[in-house]
PDB file of C-alpha atoms in Angstrom:
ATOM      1  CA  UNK A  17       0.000   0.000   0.000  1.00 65.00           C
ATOM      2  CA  UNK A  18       2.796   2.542   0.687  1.00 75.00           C
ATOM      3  CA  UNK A  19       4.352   1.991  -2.445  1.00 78.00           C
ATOM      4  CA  UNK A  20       0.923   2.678  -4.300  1.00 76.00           C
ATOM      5  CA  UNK A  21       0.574   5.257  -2.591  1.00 76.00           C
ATOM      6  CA  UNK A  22       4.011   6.583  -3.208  1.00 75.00           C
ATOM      7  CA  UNK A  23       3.624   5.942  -6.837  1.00 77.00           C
ATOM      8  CA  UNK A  24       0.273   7.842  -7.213  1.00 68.00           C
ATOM      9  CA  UNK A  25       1.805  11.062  -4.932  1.00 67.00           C
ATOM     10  CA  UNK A  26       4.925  10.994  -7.179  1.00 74.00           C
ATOM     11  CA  UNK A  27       2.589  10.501 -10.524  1.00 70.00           C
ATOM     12  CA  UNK A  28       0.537  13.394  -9.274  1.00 71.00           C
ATOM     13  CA  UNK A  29       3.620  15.792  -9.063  1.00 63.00           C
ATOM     14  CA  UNK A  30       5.208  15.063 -12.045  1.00 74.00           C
ATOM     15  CA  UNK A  31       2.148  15.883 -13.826  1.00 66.00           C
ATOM     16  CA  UNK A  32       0.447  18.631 -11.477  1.00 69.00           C
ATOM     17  CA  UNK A  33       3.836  21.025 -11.465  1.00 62.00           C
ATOM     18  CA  UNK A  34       4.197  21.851 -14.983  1.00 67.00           C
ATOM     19  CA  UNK A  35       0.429  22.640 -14.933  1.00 62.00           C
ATOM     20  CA  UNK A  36       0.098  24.407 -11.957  1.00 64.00           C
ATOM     21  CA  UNK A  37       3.484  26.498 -13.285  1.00 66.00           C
ATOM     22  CA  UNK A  38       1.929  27.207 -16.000  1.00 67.00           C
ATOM     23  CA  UNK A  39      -1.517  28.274 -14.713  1.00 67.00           C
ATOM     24  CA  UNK A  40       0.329  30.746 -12.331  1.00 65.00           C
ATOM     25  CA  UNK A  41       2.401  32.508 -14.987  1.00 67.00           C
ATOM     26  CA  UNK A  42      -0.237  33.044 -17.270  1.00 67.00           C
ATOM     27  CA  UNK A  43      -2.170  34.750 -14.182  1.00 59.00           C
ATOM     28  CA  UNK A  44       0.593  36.618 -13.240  1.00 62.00           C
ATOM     29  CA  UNK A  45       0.919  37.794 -16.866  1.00 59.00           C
ATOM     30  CA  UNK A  46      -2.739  38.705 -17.005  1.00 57.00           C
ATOM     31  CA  UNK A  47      -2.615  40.665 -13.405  1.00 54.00           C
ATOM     32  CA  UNK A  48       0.017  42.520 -14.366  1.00 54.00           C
ATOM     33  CA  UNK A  49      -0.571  43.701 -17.736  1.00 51.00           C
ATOM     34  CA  UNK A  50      -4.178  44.683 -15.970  1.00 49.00           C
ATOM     35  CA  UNK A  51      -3.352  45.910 -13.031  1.00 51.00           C
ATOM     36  CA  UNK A  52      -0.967  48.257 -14.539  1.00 51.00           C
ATOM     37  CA  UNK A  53      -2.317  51.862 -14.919  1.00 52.00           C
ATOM     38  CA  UNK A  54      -1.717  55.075 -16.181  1.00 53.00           C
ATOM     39  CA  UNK A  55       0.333  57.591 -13.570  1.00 54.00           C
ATOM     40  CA  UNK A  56       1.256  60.864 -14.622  1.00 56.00           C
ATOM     41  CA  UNK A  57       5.422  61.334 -14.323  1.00 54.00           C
ATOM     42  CA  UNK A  58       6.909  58.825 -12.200  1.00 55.00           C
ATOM     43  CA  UNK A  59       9.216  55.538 -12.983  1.00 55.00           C
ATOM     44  CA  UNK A  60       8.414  52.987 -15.285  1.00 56.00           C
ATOM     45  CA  UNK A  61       7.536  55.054 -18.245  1.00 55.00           C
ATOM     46  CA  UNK A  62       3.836  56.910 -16.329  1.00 56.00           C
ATOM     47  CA  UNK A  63       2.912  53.017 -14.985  1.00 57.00           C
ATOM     48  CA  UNK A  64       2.737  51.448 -11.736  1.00 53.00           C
ATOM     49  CA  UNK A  65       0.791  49.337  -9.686  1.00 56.00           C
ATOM     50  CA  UNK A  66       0.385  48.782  -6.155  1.00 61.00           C
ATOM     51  CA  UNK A  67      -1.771  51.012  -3.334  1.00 63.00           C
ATOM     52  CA  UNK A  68       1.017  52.608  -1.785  1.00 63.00           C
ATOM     53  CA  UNK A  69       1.466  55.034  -4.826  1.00 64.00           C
ATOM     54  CA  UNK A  70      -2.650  55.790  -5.219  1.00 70.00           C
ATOM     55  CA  UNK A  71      -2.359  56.265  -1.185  1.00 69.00           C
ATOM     56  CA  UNK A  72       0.328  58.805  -1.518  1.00 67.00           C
ATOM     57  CA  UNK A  73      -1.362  60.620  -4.931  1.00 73.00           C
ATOM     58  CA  UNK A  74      -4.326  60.840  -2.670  1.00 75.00           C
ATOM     59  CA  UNK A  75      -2.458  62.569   0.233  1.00 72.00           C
ATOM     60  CA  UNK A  76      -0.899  65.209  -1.751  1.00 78.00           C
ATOM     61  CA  UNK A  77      -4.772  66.155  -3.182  1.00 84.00           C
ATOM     62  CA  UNK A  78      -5.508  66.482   0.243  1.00 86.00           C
ATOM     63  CA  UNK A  79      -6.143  69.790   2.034  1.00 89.00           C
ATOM     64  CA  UNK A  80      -4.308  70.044   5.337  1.00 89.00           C
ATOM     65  CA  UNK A  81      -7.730  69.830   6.920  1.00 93.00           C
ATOM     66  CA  UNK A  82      -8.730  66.538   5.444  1.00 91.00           C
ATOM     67  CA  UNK A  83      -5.381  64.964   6.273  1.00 89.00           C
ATOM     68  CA  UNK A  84      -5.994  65.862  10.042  1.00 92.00           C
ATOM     69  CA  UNK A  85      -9.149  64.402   9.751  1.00 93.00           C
ATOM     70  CA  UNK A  86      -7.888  61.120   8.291  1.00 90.00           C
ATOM     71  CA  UNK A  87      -5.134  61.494  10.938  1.00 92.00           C
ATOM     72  CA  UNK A  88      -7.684  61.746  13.474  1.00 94.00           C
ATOM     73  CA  UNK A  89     -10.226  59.029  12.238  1.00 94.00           C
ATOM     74  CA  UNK A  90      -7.146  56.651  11.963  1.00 93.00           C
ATOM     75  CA  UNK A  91      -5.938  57.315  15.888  1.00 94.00           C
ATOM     76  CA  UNK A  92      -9.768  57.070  17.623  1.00 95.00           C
ATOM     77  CA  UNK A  93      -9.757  53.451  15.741  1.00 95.00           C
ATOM     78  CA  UNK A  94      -7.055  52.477  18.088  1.00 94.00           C
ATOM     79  CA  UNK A  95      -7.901  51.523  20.674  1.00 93.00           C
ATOM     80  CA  UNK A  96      -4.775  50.217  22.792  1.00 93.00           C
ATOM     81  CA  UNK A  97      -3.087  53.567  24.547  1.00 93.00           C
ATOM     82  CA  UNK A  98       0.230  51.778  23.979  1.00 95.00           C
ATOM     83  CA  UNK A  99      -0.688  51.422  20.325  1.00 94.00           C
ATOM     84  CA  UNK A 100      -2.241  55.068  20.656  1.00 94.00           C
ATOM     85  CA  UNK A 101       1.255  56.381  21.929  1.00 95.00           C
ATOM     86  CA  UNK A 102       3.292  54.326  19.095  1.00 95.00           C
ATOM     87  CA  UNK A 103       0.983  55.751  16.530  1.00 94.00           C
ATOM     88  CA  UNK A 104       2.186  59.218  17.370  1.00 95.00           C
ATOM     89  CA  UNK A 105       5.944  58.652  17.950  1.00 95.00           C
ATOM     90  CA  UNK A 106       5.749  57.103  14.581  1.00 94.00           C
ATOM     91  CA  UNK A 107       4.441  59.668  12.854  1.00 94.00           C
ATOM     92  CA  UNK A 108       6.373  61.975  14.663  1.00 95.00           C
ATOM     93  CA  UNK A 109       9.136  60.599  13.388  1.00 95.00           C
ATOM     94  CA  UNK A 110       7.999  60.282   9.628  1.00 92.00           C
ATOM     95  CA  UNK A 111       6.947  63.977   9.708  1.00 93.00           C
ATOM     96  CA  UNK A 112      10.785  64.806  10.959  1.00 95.00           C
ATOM     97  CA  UNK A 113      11.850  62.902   8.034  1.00 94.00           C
ATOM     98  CA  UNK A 114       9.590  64.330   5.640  1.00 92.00           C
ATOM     99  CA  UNK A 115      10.529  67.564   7.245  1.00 95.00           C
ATOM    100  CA  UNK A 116      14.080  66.652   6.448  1.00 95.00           C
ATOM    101  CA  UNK A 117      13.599  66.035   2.959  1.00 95.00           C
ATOM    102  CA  UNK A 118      12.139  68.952   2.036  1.00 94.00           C
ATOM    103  CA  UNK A 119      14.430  70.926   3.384  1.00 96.00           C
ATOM    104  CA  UNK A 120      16.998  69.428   1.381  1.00 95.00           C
ATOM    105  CA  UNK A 121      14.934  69.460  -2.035  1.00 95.00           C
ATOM    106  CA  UNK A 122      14.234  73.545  -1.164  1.00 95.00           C
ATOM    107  CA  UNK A 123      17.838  74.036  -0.917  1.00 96.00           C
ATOM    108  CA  UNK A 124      18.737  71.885  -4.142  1.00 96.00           C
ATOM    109  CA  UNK A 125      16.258  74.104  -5.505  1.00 95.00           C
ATOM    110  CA  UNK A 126      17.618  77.144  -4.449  1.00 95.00           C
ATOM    111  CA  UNK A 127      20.927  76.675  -5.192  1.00 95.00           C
ATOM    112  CA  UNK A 128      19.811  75.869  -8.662  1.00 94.00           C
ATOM    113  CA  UNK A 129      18.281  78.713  -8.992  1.00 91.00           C
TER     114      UNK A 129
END
């Protein structure tokens, strides 16, 4: 019985692999060439994919008013005060770094001037 049953797992393999390869490139060729969308500027040529980029298009069409209120929404969901305090170290620290950056591209900018 265990060699039958060897035989059919190792039949199974040998013929399930290539298929099953070939099933999941041809829907990672599909996803791709779909999921890619048009992005004005950027890398790639104006594509990209993924929700980190629309997240970030859609914070920079944001008035400063909506982003507190985003901001705000996001830190009454949490309900943990250690999470709470994490939350705002964190984004202390990513506005400090954004802070950072801009102050280097304003005096690139300047200097280019």
């Amino acid at each position: 019985m265990k060699t039958l049953t060897k035989t059919l797992l190792t039949a199974t393999l040998i013929l399930g692999l290539p298929l099953g390869a070939y099933a999941a490139s041809e829907t990672i060729a599909t996803t791709q060439a779909g999921a890619m969308t048009d992005c004005p500027g950027g890398m790639m040529g104006g594509k990209h994919h993924g929700s980190r980029h629309d997240k970030m298009a859609r914070m920079q069409n944001m008035t400063p008013e909506q982003i507190q209120a985003n901001l705000q929404q996001r830190f009454d969901k949490i309900e943990d005060p250690i999470k709470k305090a994490e939350f705002v170290k964190s984004l202390t620290l990513r506005a400090d770094g954004m802070t950072k950056h801009a102050e280097a591209m304003k005096l690139f900018a300047e200097a280019h001037q």
